[in-house]
CSV table of C-alpha atoms and ligand atoms in Angstrom, one decimal:
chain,number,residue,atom,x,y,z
A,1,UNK,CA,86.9,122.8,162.6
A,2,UNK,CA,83.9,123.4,160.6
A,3,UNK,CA,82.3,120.6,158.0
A,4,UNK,CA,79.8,121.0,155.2
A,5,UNK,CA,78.2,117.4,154.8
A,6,UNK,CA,76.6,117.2,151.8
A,7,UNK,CA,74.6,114.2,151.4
A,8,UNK,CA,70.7,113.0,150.6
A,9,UNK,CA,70.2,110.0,153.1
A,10,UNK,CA,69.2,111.3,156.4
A,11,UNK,CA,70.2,108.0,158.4
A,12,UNK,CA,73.7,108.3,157.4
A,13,UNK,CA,74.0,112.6,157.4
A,14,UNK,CA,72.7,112.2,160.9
A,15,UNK,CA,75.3,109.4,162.3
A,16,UNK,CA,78.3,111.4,160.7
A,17,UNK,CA,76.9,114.6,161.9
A,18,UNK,CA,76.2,113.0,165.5
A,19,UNK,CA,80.4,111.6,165.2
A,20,UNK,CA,82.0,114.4,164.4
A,21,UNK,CA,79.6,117.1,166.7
A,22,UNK,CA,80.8,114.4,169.3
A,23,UNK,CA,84.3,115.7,168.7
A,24,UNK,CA,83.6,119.1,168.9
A,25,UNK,CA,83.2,119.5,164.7
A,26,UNK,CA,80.6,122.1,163.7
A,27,UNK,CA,78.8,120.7,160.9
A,28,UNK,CA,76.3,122.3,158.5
A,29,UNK,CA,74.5,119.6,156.4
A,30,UNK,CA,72.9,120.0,153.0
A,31,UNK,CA,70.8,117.3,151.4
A,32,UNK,CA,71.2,118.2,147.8
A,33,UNK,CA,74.2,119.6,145.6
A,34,UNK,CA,72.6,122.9,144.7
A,35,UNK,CA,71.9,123.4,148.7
A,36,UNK,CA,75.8,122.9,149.7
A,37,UNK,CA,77.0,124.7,146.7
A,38,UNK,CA,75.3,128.0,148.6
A,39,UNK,CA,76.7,127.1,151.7
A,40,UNK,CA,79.9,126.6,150.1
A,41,UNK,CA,80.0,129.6,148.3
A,42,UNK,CA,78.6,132.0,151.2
A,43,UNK,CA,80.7,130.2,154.4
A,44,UNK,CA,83.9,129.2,154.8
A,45,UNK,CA,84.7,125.6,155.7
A,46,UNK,CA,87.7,123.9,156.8
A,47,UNK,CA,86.4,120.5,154.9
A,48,UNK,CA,84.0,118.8,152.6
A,49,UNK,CA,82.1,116.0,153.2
A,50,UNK,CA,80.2,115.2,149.8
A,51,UNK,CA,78.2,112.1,148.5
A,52,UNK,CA,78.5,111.7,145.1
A,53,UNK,CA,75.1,110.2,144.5
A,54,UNK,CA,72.3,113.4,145.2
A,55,UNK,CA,69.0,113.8,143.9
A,56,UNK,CA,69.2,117.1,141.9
A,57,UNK,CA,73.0,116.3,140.6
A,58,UNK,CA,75.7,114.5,141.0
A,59,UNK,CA,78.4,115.0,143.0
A,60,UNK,CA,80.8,115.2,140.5
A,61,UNK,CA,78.7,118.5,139.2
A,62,UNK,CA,78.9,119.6,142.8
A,63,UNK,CA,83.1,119.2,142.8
A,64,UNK,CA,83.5,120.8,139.2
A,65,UNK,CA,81.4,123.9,140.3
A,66,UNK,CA,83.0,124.7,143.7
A,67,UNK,CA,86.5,124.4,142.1
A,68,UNK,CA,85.4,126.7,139.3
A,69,UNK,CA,83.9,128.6,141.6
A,70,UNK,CA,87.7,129.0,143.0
A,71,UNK,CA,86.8,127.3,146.1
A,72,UNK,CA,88.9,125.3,147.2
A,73,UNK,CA,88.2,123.8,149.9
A,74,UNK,CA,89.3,120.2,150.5
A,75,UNK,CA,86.2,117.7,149.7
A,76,UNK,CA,86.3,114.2,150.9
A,77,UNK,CA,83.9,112.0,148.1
A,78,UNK,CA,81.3,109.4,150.1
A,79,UNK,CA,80.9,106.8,147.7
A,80,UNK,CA,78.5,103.4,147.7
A,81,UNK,CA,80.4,102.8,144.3
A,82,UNK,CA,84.2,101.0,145.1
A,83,UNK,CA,85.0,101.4,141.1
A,84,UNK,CA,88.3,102.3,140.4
A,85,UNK,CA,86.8,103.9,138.0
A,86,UNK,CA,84.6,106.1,140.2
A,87,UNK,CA,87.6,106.9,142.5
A,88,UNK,CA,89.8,108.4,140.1
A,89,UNK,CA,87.3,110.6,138.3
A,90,UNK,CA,86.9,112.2,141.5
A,91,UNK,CA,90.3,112.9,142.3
A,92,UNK,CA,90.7,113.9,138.7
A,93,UNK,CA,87.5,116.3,139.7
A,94,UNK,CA,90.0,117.8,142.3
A,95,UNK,CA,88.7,115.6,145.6
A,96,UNK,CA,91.1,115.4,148.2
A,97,UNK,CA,90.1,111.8,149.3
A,98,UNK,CA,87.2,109.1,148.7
A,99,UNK,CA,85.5,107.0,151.4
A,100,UNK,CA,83.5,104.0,150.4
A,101,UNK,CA,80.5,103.2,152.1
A,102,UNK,CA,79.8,101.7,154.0
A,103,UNK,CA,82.7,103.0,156.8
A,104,UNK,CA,83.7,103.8,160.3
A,105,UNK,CA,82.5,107.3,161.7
A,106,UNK,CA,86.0,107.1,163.6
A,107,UNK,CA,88.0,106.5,160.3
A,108,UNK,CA,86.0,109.4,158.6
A,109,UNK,CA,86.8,111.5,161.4
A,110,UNK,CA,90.5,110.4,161.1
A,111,UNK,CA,90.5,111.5,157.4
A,112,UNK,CA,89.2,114.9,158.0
A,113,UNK,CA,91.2,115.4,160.7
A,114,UNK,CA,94.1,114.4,158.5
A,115,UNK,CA,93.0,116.5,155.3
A,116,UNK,CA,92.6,119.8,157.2
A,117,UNK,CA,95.9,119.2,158.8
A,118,UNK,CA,97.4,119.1,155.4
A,119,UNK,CA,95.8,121.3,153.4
A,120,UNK,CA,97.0,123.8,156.3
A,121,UNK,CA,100.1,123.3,155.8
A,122,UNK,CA,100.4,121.6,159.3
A,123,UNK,CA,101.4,118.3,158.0
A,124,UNK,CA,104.6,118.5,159.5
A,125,UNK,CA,103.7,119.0,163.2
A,126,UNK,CA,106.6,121.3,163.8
A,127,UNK,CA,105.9,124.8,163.2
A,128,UNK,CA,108.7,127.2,164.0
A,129,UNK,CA,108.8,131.2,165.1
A,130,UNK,CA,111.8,133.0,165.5
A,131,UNK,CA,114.2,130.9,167.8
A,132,UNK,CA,111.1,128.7,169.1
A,133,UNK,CA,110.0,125.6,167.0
A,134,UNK,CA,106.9,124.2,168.8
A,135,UNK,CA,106.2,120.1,168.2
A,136,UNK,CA,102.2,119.6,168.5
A,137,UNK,CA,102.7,116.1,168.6
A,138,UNK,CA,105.2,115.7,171.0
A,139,UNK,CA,103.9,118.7,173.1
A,140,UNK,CA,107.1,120.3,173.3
A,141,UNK,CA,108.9,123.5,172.7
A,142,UNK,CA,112.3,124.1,171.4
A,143,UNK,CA,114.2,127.4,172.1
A,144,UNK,CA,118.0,126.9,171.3
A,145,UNK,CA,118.6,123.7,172.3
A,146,UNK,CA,116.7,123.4,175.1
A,147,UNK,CA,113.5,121.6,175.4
A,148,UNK,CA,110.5,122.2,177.7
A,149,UNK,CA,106.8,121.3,177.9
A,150,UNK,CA,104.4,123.2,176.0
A,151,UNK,CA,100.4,123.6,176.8
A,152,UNK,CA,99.2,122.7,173.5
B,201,CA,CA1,73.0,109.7,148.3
C-alpha cells in the first residue's frame, strides 16, 4: 500500500508515518497542499491522508483540485475541527472519511486499511475465478463444493 500524508505539523506527520511504515505502508509526506497536489498528480497512491488546516491552502482547495484533476484517489480528511459542519463539507468535497484529532495511529491505520479495501472493490472478501471463489478472510478456497486451505 502506498500513502500520501499530507499535513504541516511535523510531530504528528512523523508518528503516523512511523505507524503505518511500522506496517509495511510506504508513505510519502508533504507539508503543504501545493507539495502533495504534485505528488498526487505525478504518483499513484492507493490513499490519502490530508489535514485540512495547511499553511499555503486549505485542505478543502487540496480535495477540490485533485478531484478536478480526475484523481480520484480515496482521501481520508485529518481534522482538529469536530464541527458537523466541517465534516460534511468534506465529504461533500468528495473525502472518503474524516478523522478528528486527536486519534489512535492504530484506528487510522484501521481506516486506511478499510478505505483501500473498498475503493478496490475488495469489500466483499470473496473474490471468485472461474470455478474457484477464494475467501481472504477465512483463508480458504472453494472449488465446487469443496473447501481447502489457501496461502493467502
Ligand atoms: Ca495543520
Amino acid at each position: 500500500m502506498k500513502v500520501l500524508l499530507i499535513e504541516d505539523e511535523y510531530v504528528t506527520s512523523h508518528s503516523i508515518a512511523l505507524a503505518l511504515r511500522n506496517e509495511d505502508i510506504y508513505v510519502d509526506i508533504a507539508a503543504e497542499g501545493e507539495e502533495g497536489i504534485g505528488f498526487a498528480r505525478h504518483f499513484d497512491y492507493d490513499v490519502v491522508i490530508l489535514d485540512l488546516n495547511l499553511p499555503d491552502m486549505s485542505g478543502f482547495e487540496v480535495l477540490r483540485t485533485l478531484r478536478r484533476a480526475n484523481i480520484d484517489t480515496p482521501v481520508i480528511v485529518l481534522s482538529g475541527s469536530v464541527t458537523i459542519d466541517s465534516k460534511v463539507k468534506a465529504l461533500n468535497h468528495g473525502a472518503d472519511d474524516y478523522m478528528t484529532k486527536p486519534f489512535s495511529n492504530e484506528e487510522l491505520v484501521g481506516r486506511l486499511r478499510a478505505l483501500v479495501r473498498r475503493s478496490k472493490g475488495y469489500s466483499d472478501s470473496r473474490i471468485s475465478f472461474g470455478p474457484m471463489t477464494l475467501d481472504l478472510v477465512a483463508k480458504t478456497v472453494e472449488t465446487e463444493g469443496q473447501i481447502g486451505r489457501a496461502h493467502v
